[in-house]
XYZ file of N, CA and C in Angstrom:
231
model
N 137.612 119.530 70.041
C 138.647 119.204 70.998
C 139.810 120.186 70.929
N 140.293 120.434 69.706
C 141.356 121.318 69.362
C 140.974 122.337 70.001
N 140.179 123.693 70.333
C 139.537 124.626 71.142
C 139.761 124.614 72.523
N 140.107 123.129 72.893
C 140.023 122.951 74.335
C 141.372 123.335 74.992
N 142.564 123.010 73.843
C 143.985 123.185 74.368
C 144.178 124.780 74.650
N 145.333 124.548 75.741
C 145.933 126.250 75.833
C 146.329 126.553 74.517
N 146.755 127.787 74.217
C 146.971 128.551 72.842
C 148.598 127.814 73.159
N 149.363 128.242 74.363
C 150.398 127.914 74.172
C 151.502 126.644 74.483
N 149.963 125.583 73.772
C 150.569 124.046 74.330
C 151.378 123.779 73.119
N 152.077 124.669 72.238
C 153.191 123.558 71.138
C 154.245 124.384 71.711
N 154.390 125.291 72.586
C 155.571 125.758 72.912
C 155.972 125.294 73.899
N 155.131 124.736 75.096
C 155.241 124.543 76.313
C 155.929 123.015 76.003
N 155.403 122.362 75.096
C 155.825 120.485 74.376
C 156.927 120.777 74.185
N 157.464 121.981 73.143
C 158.788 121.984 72.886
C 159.352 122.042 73.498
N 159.675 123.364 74.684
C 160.164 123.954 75.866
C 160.159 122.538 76.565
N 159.656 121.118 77.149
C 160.121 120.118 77.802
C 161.206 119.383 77.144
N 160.393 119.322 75.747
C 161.094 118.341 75.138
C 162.635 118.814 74.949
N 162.746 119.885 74.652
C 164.571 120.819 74.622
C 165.449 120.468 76.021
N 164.197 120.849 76.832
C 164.744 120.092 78.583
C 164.953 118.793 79.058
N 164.426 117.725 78.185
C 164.852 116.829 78.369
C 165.751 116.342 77.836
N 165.621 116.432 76.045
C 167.183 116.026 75.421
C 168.098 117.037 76.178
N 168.364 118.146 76.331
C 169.540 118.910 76.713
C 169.689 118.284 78.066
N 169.008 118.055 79.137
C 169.398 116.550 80.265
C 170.067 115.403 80.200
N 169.483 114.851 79.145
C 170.129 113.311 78.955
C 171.157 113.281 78.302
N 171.696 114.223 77.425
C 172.622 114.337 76.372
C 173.829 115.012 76.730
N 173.375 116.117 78.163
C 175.448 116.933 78.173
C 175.238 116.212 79.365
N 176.749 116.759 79.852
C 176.920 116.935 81.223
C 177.956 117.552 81.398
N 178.265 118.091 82.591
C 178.891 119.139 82.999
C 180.640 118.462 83.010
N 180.792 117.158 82.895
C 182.326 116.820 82.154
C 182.403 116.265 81.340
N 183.479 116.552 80.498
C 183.362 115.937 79.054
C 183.561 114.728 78.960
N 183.826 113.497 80.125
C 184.111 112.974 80.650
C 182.619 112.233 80.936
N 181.791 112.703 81.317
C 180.750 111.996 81.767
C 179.902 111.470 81.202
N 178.653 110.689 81.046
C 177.915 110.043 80.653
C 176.714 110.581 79.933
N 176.493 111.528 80.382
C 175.747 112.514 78.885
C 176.356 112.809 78.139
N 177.303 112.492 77.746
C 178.617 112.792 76.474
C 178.896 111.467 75.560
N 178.851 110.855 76.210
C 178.804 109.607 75.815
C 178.573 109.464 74.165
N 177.028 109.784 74.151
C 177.117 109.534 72.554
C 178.046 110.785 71.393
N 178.226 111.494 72.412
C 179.038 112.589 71.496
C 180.091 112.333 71.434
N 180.848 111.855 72.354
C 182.151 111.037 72.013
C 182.707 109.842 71.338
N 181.009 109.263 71.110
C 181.394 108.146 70.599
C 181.700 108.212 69.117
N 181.001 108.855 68.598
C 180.462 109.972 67.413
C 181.869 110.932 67.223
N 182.507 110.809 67.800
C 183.367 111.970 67.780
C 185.387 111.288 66.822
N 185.246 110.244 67.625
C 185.753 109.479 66.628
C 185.887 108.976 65.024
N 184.918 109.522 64.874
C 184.081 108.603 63.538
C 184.203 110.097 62.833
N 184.040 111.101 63.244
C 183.828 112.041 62.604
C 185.638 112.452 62.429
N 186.311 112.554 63.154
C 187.987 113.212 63.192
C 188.277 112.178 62.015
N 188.533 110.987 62.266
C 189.373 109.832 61.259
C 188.449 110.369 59.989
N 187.436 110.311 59.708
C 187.032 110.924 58.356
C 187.213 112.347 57.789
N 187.538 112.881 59.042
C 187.715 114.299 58.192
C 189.198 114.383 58.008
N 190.319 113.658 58.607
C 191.294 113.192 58.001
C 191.699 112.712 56.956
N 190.954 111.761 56.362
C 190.912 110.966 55.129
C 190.635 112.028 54.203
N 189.635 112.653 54.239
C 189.253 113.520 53.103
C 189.811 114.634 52.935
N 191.076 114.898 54.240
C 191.833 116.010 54.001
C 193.214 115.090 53.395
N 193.505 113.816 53.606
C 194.633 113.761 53.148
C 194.786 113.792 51.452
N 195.378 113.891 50.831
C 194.855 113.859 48.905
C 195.308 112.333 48.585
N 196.115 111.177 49.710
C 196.468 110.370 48.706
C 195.168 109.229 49.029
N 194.463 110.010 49.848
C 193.182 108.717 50.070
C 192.255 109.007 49.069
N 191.374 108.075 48.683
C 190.377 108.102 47.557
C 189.221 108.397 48.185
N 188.893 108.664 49.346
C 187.453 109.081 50.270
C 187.512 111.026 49.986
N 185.988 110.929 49.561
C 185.662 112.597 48.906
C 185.153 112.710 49.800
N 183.728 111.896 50.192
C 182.850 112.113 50.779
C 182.128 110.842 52.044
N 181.837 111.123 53.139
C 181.802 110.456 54.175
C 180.182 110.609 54.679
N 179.370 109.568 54.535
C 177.928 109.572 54.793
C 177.598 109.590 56.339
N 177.357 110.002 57.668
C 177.021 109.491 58.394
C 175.739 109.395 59.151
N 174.967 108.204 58.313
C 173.283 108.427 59.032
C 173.514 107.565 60.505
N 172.647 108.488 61.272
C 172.587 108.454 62.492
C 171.248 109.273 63.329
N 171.301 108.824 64.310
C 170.333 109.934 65.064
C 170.825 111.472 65.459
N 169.776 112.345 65.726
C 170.434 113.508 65.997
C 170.564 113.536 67.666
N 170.615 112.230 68.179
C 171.438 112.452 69.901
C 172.588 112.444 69.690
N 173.454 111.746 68.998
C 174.996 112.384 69.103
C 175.448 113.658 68.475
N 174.899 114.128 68.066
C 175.091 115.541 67.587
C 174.527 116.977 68.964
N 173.848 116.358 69.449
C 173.173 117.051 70.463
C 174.345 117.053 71.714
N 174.870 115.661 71.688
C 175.742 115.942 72.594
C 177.168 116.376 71.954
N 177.467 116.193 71.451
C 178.717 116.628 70.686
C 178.389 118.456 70.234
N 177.288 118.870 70.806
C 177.576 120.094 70.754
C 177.574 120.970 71.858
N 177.325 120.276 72.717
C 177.200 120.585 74.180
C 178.655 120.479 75.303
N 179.456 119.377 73.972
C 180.921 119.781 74.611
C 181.638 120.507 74.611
């Protein structure tokens, strides 16, 4: 079966798949609804990097597991 695929079907998978998250995730205002999770995300990330810059807070280090869609959009802003 493997023989049967084009040579260049893991690029062509990727090449959609990049086109679709990069679709659903920006948009052309920062403002808009493909931003969404990057903004939401975006909060969470400033107040912590505050804390760990101020010296009289006791926070070193700030964990944030999550998916990589808010990062996708939060880089697209």
């Amino acid at each position: 079966y493997a023989h049967r695929l084009p040579p260049t079907l893991v690029e062509q998978a990727r090449g959609f798949a990049d086109y679709q998250e990069n679709a659903i995730f920006s948009d052309k205002d920062v403002d808009g609804i493909g931003n969404l999770a990057g903004r939401t995300i975006l909060h969470m990330v400033l107040s912590s990097l505050q804390r760990i810059a101020f010296n009289g807070d006791p926070l070193q280090f700030f964990l944030i597991e999550t998916s990589y869609h808010p990062f996708v959009s939060l880089f697209h802003m």
